[in-house]
Short mmCIF file of C-alpha atoms in Angstrom, two decimals:
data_model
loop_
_atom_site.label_atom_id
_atom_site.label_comp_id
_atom_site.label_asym_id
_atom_site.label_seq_id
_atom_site.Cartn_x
_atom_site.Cartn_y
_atom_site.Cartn_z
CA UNK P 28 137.36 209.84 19.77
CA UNK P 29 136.35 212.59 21.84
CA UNK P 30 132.46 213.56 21.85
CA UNK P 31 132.00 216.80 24.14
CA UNK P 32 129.38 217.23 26.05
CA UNK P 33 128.41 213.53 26.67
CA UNK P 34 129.82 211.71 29.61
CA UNK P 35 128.58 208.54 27.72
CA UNK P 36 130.31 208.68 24.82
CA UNK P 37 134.07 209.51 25.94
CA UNK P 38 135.76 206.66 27.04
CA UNK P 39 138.73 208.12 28.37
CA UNK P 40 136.47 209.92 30.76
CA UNK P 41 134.85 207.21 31.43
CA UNK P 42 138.26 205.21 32.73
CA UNK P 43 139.25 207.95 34.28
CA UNK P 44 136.22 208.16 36.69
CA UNK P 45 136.80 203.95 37.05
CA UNK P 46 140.35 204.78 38.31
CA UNK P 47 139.06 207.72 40.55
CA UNK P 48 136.63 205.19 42.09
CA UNK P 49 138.96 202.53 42.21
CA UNK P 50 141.23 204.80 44.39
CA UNK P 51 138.80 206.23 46.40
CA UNK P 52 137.37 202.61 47.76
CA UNK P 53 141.35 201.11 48.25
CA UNK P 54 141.83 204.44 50.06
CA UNK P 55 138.82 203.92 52.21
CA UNK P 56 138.89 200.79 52.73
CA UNK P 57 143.03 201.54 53.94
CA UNK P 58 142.49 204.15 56.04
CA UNK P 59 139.14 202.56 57.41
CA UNK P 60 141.50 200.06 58.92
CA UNK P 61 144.04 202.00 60.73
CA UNK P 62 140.84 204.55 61.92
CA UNK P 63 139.75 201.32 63.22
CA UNK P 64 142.66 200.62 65.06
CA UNK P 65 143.10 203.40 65.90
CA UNK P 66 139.61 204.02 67.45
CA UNK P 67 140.33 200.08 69.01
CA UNK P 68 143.71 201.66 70.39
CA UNK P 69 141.71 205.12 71.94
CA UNK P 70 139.01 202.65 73.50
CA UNK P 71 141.51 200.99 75.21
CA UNK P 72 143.92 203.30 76.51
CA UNK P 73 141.69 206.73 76.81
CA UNK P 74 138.89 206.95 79.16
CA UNK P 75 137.98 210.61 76.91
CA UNK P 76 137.71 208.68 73.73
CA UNK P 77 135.39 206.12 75.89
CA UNK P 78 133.25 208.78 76.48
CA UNK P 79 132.11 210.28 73.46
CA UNK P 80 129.04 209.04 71.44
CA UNK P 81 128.74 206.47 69.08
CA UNK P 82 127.41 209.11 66.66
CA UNK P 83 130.62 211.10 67.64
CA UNK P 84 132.65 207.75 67.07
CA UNK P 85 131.41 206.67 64.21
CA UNK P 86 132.16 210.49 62.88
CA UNK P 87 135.97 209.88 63.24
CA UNK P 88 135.91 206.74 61.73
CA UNK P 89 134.09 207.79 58.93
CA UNK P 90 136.03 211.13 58.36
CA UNK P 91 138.99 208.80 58.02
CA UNK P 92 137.77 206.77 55.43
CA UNK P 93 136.55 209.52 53.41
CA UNK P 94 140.22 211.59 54.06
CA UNK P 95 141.53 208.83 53.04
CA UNK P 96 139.41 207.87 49.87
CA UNK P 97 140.24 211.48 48.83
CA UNK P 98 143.89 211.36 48.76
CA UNK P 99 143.95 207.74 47.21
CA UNK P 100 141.50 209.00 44.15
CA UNK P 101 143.59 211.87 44.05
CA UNK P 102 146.90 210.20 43.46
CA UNK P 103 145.45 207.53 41.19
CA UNK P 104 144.17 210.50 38.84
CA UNK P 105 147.73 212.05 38.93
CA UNK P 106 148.89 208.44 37.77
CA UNK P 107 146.29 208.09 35.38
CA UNK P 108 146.89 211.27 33.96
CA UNK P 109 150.28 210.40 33.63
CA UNK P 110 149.90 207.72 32.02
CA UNK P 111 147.68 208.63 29.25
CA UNK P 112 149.84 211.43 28.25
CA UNK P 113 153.09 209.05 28.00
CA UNK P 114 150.92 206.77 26.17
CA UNK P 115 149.94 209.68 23.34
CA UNK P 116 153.42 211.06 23.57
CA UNK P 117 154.72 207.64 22.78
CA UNK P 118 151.90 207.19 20.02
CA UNK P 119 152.31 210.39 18.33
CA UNK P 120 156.42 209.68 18.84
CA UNK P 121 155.86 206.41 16.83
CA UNK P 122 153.65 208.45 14.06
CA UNK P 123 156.40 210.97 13.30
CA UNK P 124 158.83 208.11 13.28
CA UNK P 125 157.04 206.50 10.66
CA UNK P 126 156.69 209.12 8.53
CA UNK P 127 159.90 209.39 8.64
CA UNK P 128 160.77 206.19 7.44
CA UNK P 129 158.46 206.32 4.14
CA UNK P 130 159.61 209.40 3.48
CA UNK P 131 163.49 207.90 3.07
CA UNK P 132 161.88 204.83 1.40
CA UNK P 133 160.52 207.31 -1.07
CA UNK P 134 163.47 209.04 -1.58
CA UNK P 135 165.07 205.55 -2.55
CA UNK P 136 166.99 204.63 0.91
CA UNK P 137 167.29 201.22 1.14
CA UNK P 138 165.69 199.05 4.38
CA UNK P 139 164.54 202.33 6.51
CA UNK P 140 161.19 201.37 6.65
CA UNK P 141 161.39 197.97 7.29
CA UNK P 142 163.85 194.44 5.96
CA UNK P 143 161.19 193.73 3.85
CA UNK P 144 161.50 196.52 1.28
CA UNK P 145 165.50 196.04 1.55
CA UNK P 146 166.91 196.25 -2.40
CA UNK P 147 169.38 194.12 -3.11
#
């Protein structure tokens, strides 16, 4: 159930910020490593690169990991959001199903609703 107005109470916010941070630290931790290549790669063969700061250095590498943590969050949200409207789709699907079936159990059809209530 849906409470507005309080982060604490509504769980499906609450997963969905779980797989928003979930994404964001795979993604950063992903693109970490290829900035870190990357950066190993530019020390080696650039003599610019070799120049710069650490500060300046340790910019880059950090504004990979964060580009990176924000397209991973990103995409798991898309999936997530996905997913939870399948999931209530399929649930409210299943709902009108049923409803269906004790209606035509009602109306006398036998084994609609299930083999149990089959009449002989």
């Amino acid at each position: 159930m849906r409470h507005h107005g309080s982060l604490t109470k509504d769980d499906e916010t609450n997963q969905a910020a779980w797989e928003a941070t979930r994404g964001a630290m795979t993604g950063a931790a992903k693109w970490g490593a290829f900035a870190l290549v990357a950066g190993g790669c530019a020390y080696a063969f650039s003599p610019i690169y070799r120049g710069l700061t650490v500060q300046f250095k340790v910019y880059i590498q950090m504004s990979g990991m964060i580009v990176g943590s924000m397209i991973e969050a990103d995409k798991r949200m898309v999936q997530y959001e996905h997913r939870v409207r399948h999931q209530k789709r399929m649930a409210r699907d299943m709902e009108v199903w049923r409803r269906y079936e004790e209606d035509f159990e009602k109306k006398g059809t036998p084994g609609v609703g299930g083999e149990g209530n089959v009449k002989g």
